[in-house]
Each structure stands twice: as structure tokens, then as C-alpha cells.
Coordinates of C-alpha atoms and ligand atoms in Angstrom, one line a residue:
M70 CA -0.1 0.1 -0.4
E71 CA 1.3 3.8 -1.3
T72 CA 1.3 5.9 1.7
N73 CA 3.9 8.3 3.0
L74 CA 3.5 10.2 7.3
E75 CA 1.9 12.9 6.3
Y76 CA -1.4 10.9 4.8
L77 CA -0.9 9.1 7.7
K78 CA -0.9 11.6 10.5
T79 CA -4.2 13.2 8.5
V80 CA -5.9 9.3 8.6
A81 CA -5.2 9.6 12.7
A82 CA -6.1 13.7 12.9
T83 CA -9.7 12.1 11.5
F84 CA -10.5 9.0 13.5
T85 CA -8.9 11.2 16.2
E86 CA -11.9 13.4 15.9
E87 CA -15.1 10.5 15.6
I88 CA -13.1 8.2 18.2
A89 CA -13.6 11.4 21.1
V90 CA -17.1 12.4 19.7
A91 CA -18.6 8.3 19.9
K92 CA -21.6 8.0 21.6
L93 CA -21.0 4.1 22.9
D94 CA -24.1 4.4 25.4
T95 CA -25.7 0.3 24.7
P96 CA -23.8 -2.7 24.2
A97 CA -24.0 -3.6 19.9
K98 CA -22.3 0.8 19.6
S99 CA -20.0 -0.4 21.5
E100 CA -19.0 -3.4 19.8
E101 CA -19.7 -2.3 16.2
F102 CA -17.4 0.6 17.6
R103 CA -14.6 -2.1 18.4
I104 CA -14.9 -3.6 15.6
R105 CA -14.9 -0.5 13.4
F106 CA -11.7 -0.2 15.6
L107 CA -9.3 -1.8 16.8
G108 CA -11.2 -5.4 14.9
Q109 CA -7.9 -8.0 14.1
R110 CA -8.9 -8.4 10.3
R111 CA -10.8 -5.0 8.9
G112 CA -10.3 -2.6 12.0
V113 CA -9.1 0.8 10.4
I114 CA -6.1 1.0 13.2
P115 CA -5.0 -3.0 13.2
K116 CA -4.8 -1.8 9.1
L117 CA -3.1 1.3 8.9
F118 CA 0.1 -0.8 11.5
K119 CA 0.0 -2.5 7.8
T120 CA 1.6 -0.1 6.0
I121 CA 4.8 1.0 8.6
P122 CA 6.5 -0.9 6.2
H123 CA 6.2 0.4 2.8
L124 CA 6.4 3.6 4.9
P125 CA 10.7 5.7 4.5
K126 CA 12.7 3.8 7.1
Q127 CA 13.4 7.5 9.4
D128 CA 9.3 7.6 9.1
R129 CA 8.9 4.4 10.8
R130 CA 8.2 5.1 14.6
S131 CA 7.4 8.1 14.1
A132 CA 4.1 6.1 11.6
G133 CA 4.4 4.0 15.1
L134 CA 4.1 6.2 17.9
L135 CA 1.1 8.4 16.2
L136 CA -0.8 4.8 15.7
N137 CA -0.1 3.5 19.3
A138 CA -1.2 6.5 20.7
L139 CA -4.5 6.4 18.2
R140 CA -5.7 2.7 19.0
K141 CA -4.7 3.9 22.7
E142 CA -7.0 6.3 22.6
A143 CA -9.9 3.2 20.2
Q144 CA -9.1 1.6 23.7
T145 CA -9.6 3.3 26.5
V146 CA -12.9 5.2 24.4
L147 CA -14.1 1.1 25.0
E148 CA -13.2 0.9 28.4
H149 CA -14.6 4.0 29.7
A150 CA -18.5 3.1 27.6
I151 CA -18.2 -1.3 29.0
E152 CA -17.3 0.2 32.5
Q153 CA -20.4 2.1 32.5
Y154 CA -22.9 -0.6 31.3
R155 CA -21.3 -2.6 34.3
V156 CA -22.1 -0.2 36.9
K157 CA -25.6 0.3 35.5
S158 CA -26.4 -2.6 34.9
T159 CA -25.7 -3.9 39.1
D160 CA -26.5 -0.4 39.4
T161 CA -30.4 -1.6 38.9
C162 CA -30.6 -4.9 39.6
D163 CA -32.5 -5.8 42.5
I164 CA -30.4 -8.8 43.5
D165 CA -27.6 -8.2 46.1
L166 CA -24.9 -10.5 43.8
T167 CA -23.2 -10.0 47.6
L168 CA -25.2 -12.0 49.2
P169 CA -23.9 -16.5 49.7
G170 CA -25.7 -18.4 47.3
R171 CA -28.1 -20.9 48.4
R172 CA -27.3 -23.5 51.3
S173 CA -27.5 -27.6 50.0
Q174 CA -29.7 -28.7 52.9
W175 CA -32.2 -27.4 51.4
A176 CA -32.4 -29.9 48.8
G177 CA -35.4 -31.8 48.2
S178 CA -35.2 -35.1 49.7
R179 CA -37.7 -38.1 49.7
H180 CA -40.0 -38.8 52.6
P181 CA -38.8 -41.7 54.9
I182 CA -42.6 -43.0 54.1
T183 CA -42.3 -42.9 50.0
L184 CA -38.6 -44.5 50.3
A185 CA -40.4 -47.3 52.7
L186 CA -43.3 -48.0 50.1
A187 CA -40.6 -47.7 47.0
K188 CA -39.0 -50.4 48.7
I189 CA -41.3 -53.1 49.1
T190 CA -43.5 -52.9 46.0
D191 CA -39.5 -53.4 44.7
I192 CA -39.8 -57.0 46.5
F193 CA -43.1 -57.8 45.4
E194 CA -42.8 -56.6 42.8
H195 CA -39.7 -59.2 41.8
M196 CA -42.1 -61.8 43.6
G197 CA -44.7 -61.4 41.2
F198 CA -47.5 -59.1 43.1
A199 CA -49.0 -56.5 40.6
I200 CA -50.3 -53.4 41.8
A201 CA -53.9 -52.7 42.8
E202 CA -55.5 -49.8 43.8
G203 CA -59.0 -49.1 46.0
P204 CA -60.7 -45.6 47.2
E205 CA -59.7 -44.0 50.4
I206 CA -63.5 -43.5 51.1
E207 CA -64.8 -47.1 52.1
D208 CA -68.4 -48.2 52.7
D209 CA -69.3 -50.3 55.3
W210 CA -69.9 -53.5 52.8
H211 CA -66.3 -53.2 50.9
N212 CA -64.5 -52.2 54.8
F213 CA -66.0 -55.1 57.4
T214 CA -69.4 -56.7 55.7
A215 CA -67.5 -58.3 52.6
L216 CA -64.6 -59.1 54.8
N217 CA -66.6 -61.2 57.7
F218 CA -67.0 -58.6 60.1
P219 CA -70.6 -60.1 61.3
A220 CA -73.3 -56.9 61.6
D221 CA -73.2 -55.4 65.0
H222 CA -69.9 -57.7 65.8
P223 CA -67.8 -56.0 68.1
A224 CA -65.2 -56.8 65.9
R225 CA -66.2 -53.9 64.0
D226 CA -64.5 -52.5 67.4
M227 CA -61.2 -53.3 66.8
Q228 CA -60.7 -50.8 64.7
D229 CA -61.9 -47.5 65.9
T230 CA -64.1 -45.8 62.2
L231 CA -63.9 -42.5 61.3
F232 CA -68.0 -42.5 59.6
I233 CA -68.6 -40.4 57.3
E234 CA -72.6 -41.5 57.8
E235 CA -73.6 -43.7 59.7
P236 CA -74.8 -46.7 58.0
G237 CA -78.1 -47.2 57.3
E238 CA -81.6 -47.6 55.5
G239 CA -80.5 -46.9 52.5
R240 CA -77.3 -45.6 53.1
A241 CA -73.5 -47.2 52.6
G242 CA -72.1 -46.1 56.0
A243 CA -69.4 -44.0 53.8
M244 CA -66.5 -44.4 55.8
M245 CA -62.7 -43.8 56.2
R246 CA -60.9 -46.8 54.7
T247 CA -59.5 -48.3 57.9
H248 CA -57.7 -51.1 56.3
T249 CA -56.5 -51.6 52.8
S250 CA -58.8 -54.8 52.4
P251 CA -61.7 -53.2 50.8
V252 CA -59.1 -53.1 48.1
Q253 CA -59.0 -57.3 48.0
I254 CA -63.3 -57.4 47.9
R255 CA -63.1 -55.4 45.0
T256 CA -59.7 -57.0 42.7
M257 CA -61.5 -59.8 43.5
M258 CA -65.3 -58.9 42.3
A259 CA -63.6 -57.2 39.7
G260 CA -61.9 -60.5 38.2
D261 CA -61.7 -64.0 38.3
P262 CA -58.4 -66.4 39.7
P263 CA -55.8 -66.3 40.0
F264 CA -54.7 -63.5 41.7
R265 CA -51.7 -62.1 43.3
L266 CA -51.3 -58.2 44.0
I267 CA -50.4 -55.8 46.2
A268 CA -52.5 -53.0 47.5
P269 CA -50.8 -49.9 48.8
G270 CA -52.8 -47.2 50.7
R271 CA -53.7 -44.4 53.2
V272 CA -55.6 -45.4 56.0
F273 CA -57.4 -43.9 59.2
R274 CA -58.0 -44.4 62.2
N275 CA -59.6 -43.0 65.3
E276 CA -56.8 -43.4 67.0
A277 CA -54.9 -42.7 70.4
I278 CA -52.2 -40.7 69.1
T279 CA -48.9 -42.6 70.9
Y280 CA -45.2 -43.0 69.5
K281 CA -46.3 -45.8 67.5
S282 CA -49.9 -44.8 66.8
Y283 CA -51.4 -42.2 64.7
C284 CA -54.7 -41.4 62.4
L285 CA -53.3 -41.5 59.5
F286 CA -51.0 -44.1 58.4
H287 CA -49.7 -46.7 54.9
Q288 CA -50.1 -50.0 54.5
V289 CA -49.6 -52.5 51.9
E290 CA -52.3 -54.9 51.5
G291 CA -51.1 -58.7 50.1
L292 CA -53.2 -61.2 48.5
V293 CA -52.5 -64.7 46.6
V294 CA -55.9 -66.7 45.4
D295 CA -55.1 -69.8 43.0
E296 CA -56.4 -73.8 43.1
G297 CA -53.9 -75.4 46.1
V298 CA -52.5 -72.0 48.0
T299 CA -51.3 -73.1 51.2
M300 CA -50.2 -71.7 54.6
A301 CA -46.5 -72.4 53.7
D302 CA -47.1 -70.5 50.7
L303 CA -47.5 -67.8 53.2
K304 CA -45.1 -68.3 55.5
H305 CA -42.5 -68.8 52.4
T306 CA -43.5 -65.6 50.4
L307 CA -43.0 -62.5 54.7
T308 CA -40.6 -64.8 55.8
G309 CA -38.2 -63.9 51.8
F310 CA -40.4 -60.4 52.3
A311 CA -38.8 -59.9 55.7
R312 CA -35.1 -60.7 54.4
A313 CA -35.5 -58.3 51.8
F314 CA -36.3 -55.7 53.9
F315 CA -34.5 -55.8 56.9
G316 CA -31.3 -57.7 56.3
E317 CA -30.1 -61.8 55.7
E318 CA -30.1 -61.5 60.3
V319 CA -33.8 -60.7 60.6
K320 CA -35.1 -61.8 63.9
M321 CA -39.5 -62.6 62.8
R322 CA -41.1 -64.5 64.3
F323 CA -45.3 -66.1 63.4
R324 CA -47.6 -65.5 66.2
P325 CA -51.2 -66.7 66.0
S326 CA -54.4 -64.4 65.8
F327 CA -57.4 -63.5 65.1
F328 CA -58.9 -61.6 61.9
P329 CA -62.3 -62.2 60.9
F330 CA -61.5 -62.5 57.2
T331 CA -58.9 -64.8 58.2
E332 CA -58.5 -68.7 59.0
P333 CA -56.7 -68.9 60.5
S334 CA -54.7 -66.4 60.9
G335 CA -51.1 -64.8 62.4
E336 CA -49.9 -61.6 63.0
V337 CA -45.9 -60.9 62.3
D338 CA -43.7 -59.5 64.7
I339 CA -40.0 -58.5 64.0
W340 CA -37.0 -57.8 66.6
W341 CA -36.0 -54.3 66.9
D342 CA -32.6 -53.9 68.4
L343 CA -32.7 -51.3 72.1
P344 CA -29.0 -51.0 73.8
D345 CA -31.3 -49.4 76.5
H346 CA -33.9 -51.8 77.0
P347 CA -34.0 -53.8 79.5
D348 CA -34.1 -56.7 77.5
G349 CA -31.7 -55.6 75.2
G350 CA -35.1 -54.6 72.1
R351 CA -38.5 -55.5 72.1
W352 CA -40.9 -57.6 69.9
M353 CA -43.1 -54.6 66.9
E354 CA -46.0 -56.3 65.4
I355 CA -45.9 -55.3 61.0
L356 CA -48.5 -57.8 59.8
G357 CA -51.1 -59.3 60.0
S358 CA -51.9 -62.0 57.7
G359 CA -53.9 -65.7 57.0
M360 CA -55.9 -67.5 54.9
V361 CA -59.1 -65.7 53.0
H362 CA -61.6 -67.5 55.0
P363 CA -64.1 -69.0 52.0
N364 CA -67.3 -66.6 53.1
V365 CA -64.9 -63.9 52.0
L366 CA -64.6 -65.8 48.6
D367 CA -68.3 -66.7 48.9
A368 CA -69.4 -63.2 49.0
V369 CA -67.4 -61.8 46.1
G370 CA -68.6 -65.3 44.4
I371 CA -65.7 -67.6 44.1
D372 CA -66.2 -71.3 44.4
S373 CA -63.9 -71.2 47.8
E374 CA -64.6 -75.6 47.4
R375 CA -62.0 -75.0 44.2
Y376 CA -59.5 -71.9 45.2
T377 CA -57.8 -71.3 48.6
G378 CA -55.7 -68.2 48.8
Y379 CA -53.8 -65.8 50.9
A380 CA -53.8 -62.4 52.3
F381 CA -51.5 -59.8 54.5
G382 CA -51.7 -56.7 55.3
M383 CA -48.9 -54.9 57.0
G384 CA -48.4 -50.7 58.1
I385 CA -45.6 -49.0 56.6
E386 CA -44.9 -46.9 59.2
R387 CA -43.2 -49.0 61.3
P388 CA -40.9 -51.0 59.1
A389 CA -39.8 -47.7 58.4
M390 CA -39.5 -47.1 62.3
L391 CA -36.6 -49.6 62.7
R392 CA -35.6 -49.8 58.6
Y393 CA -34.4 -45.8 59.5
G394 CA -34.3 -46.1 63.7
I395 CA -36.7 -43.9 64.8
D396 CA -38.3 -44.8 68.0
D397 CA -42.0 -41.9 67.5
I398 CA -44.3 -42.9 64.9
R399 CA -45.0 -39.1 64.7
I400 CA -42.7 -37.5 63.4
F401 CA -43.0 -38.4 60.3
Y402 CA -45.9 -36.3 60.0
E403 CA -44.5 -33.2 61.7
N404 CA -42.6 -31.9 58.0
D405 CA -39.6 -30.9 59.8
V406 CA -36.7 -30.3 57.8
R407 CA -33.9 -31.1 59.3
F408 CA -35.8 -35.3 60.0
L409 CA -36.4 -34.8 56.2
A410 CA -33.3 -33.6 55.0
Q411 CA -31.6 -36.6 56.4
F412 CA -33.6 -39.0 54.1
Ligands
LIG543 N1 -56.5 -55.8 57.3 C1 -55.9 -56.4 58.9 C2 -55.6 -54.8 59.4 O1 -55.6 -53.7 59.1 C3 -54.3 -57.0 58.6 C4 -54.9 -58.3 57.7 C5 -54.4 -58.0 56.8 C6 -54.7 -59.1 57.8 C7 -55.3 -59.5 55.4 C8 -54.8 -60.4 57.6 C9 -55.2 -60.5 55.9 O2 -55.2 -55.1 61.2

């Protein structure tokens, strides 16, 4: 490129003027300015620098000083403009950028009941059980009558019912279900054997609230009906479950019991190690079970001569207490973040 020092001086003077009056009040304008004057490929100042080697030797130093000053000028103006936006954006922003970040200890976690329920469901699914559901508001027939609770029999008092409507003339007796056993009735009414299912859900009882009982809790119902199902199948399944849930070393016992809808009936207790307890621990009842009573099969229209079955109903809260070392059931429902955040 043909040039000389005089020409450079004129051009530099024009640019200096242009730089001095540039209004860089938006980031876009600043960027445009940067490209025009300082851009590596097309910027006018770098282009001028490229002419220096073509100048007569004695002029090159002066040209260098001149262009350096011009470049410095452009950079200063640009930096100043950018600094202005930074100040402006922190000035007008409502967020205090100097505050420490949110503490990760408040990150959400799954409720221990949800975790225990997921674990229980998983174990039974691996044993080939399907999952069923039923309503939380039941009627007297599904919750009691079909399950062989005799009318006006004190057996109904075993479970302190939260009634919505007393049963009677033309009234179904709406109530909060006291157990998940009515799901047995609903699924057997809706299909034909064989059945092999669990039914998890919430149940409600008008109970005194203590460290081990609450007015609301969760159960998982189990039901297997087929030809030739025996008590040995029941025991095998529940033993397998206890080992999978509590560990191979679990100490458990079957204890004879009574339920109107099973015959014979048994309850399962799990040994709870308590170092401070005089006996070193105590037995904790986790479920009721038994062979489905023929009257129940008859009530839902299943041939009780041909089919037999077993059923069980376990609480979730108590196994969760044992598994996670929690000694008071009430803490599950207090939603204390210090408790919940541990899971
Ligand atoms: N429904 C019973 C209860 O809530 C438990 C149970 C279920 C017992 C199935 C036997 C068979 O106590």
C-alpha cells in the first residue's frame, strides 16, 4: 500500500476526532466501534499498522508512536463505555450479588415413608405381585361386611372407624377406610382368579396418638388366590419379604391371631434392637395375615371349594421405623426439615 507519514497524520487526526465524539451508550454500539477501530481483520487501526513497513525507514518510528497513541485512545474510550454498563446493570438490579448462594442442605429429599413404600413395592414386584388400588373413602360393605365382619359384632370396634355417614336405611355408611383389605374385595369382584397382588395406600383410624400409633398411616395389602395355595406359601412369601427388607439376619416370629376375614390367622413380629431396653430390645408387630376365609370368597362369588388364598396387611410406618431407626411414629407427619433432610 502506497503511503507516507503526512497521509497517516491526516487520517489519524480524523479518527481521533471520530473516537472523541463516539456515543457508546449501548453494548451494540460499543461492539460496532470495537470492530471498526480495533477489529483484528478489518479494523482501521490494525490496517494502518500494516502500512508501517512500506514507509521510508526514518518515518517508521514516528508512525508507530502515532498509531499506538490512536489505538490507546480507542481502547480507553471502549473500556470506559463497557465499565459504564457494568455499573448501570448492578445499580438497577434488585439482586444483591454479594449475598452467599443458597445452602444445598435445603435440597428436596424423598420422605422416608415414600422410600420404604418404594422398597416394599419393589420386593413384591420381584416376587411377581401386581399392584392394585382402591378408594380411601369406602362403604360399610367393602370395609366390613364382605370381609366377614358380622353386623353389630364387636369385631368392628377393633378398628376405630372415622365415619362420614352412619350406615342404615338406604345409607351405604361412607367412611374413611380403616385398612386396605377392602381392595381385596374390589379386585376379586372385578376379575377372576388367579390373583397375586399388593395394594398400597393410606388408612385412617380414630386412635389415640402415641409413639407407635397415629390417626393416619399407610398399609400394603397382599392377596394371592389360586388353586392349591397353602399356609406354607404365605409363610415363605413373608419370610422372603422380611429378609429382603430388613436383611438376611432379621429375627422374626409368627404368632397366632384373629381376623374375621382370615382363618387361620397369624401376625408377624420383628425383633427391634434397643440397647437401652432391659431386654436389649422388643418385638414389634408389623403385619396381620392368614388364609382367606371361605366366607370372603363366597361374598365375592369365587368358588371356595376350588380356590384357596392367603392375604396379609402390613403397616409401612413401623417397618420404616425399624429400618431407619426412628423411635416415634409422629415425627413422620411433622414435616420437620431437619428430620426430612436426613433421607
Ligand atoms: N386388615 C388387617 C388390619 O388392618 C390386616 C390383615 C390383612 C390381616 C389381611 C389379615 C389379612 O389389621
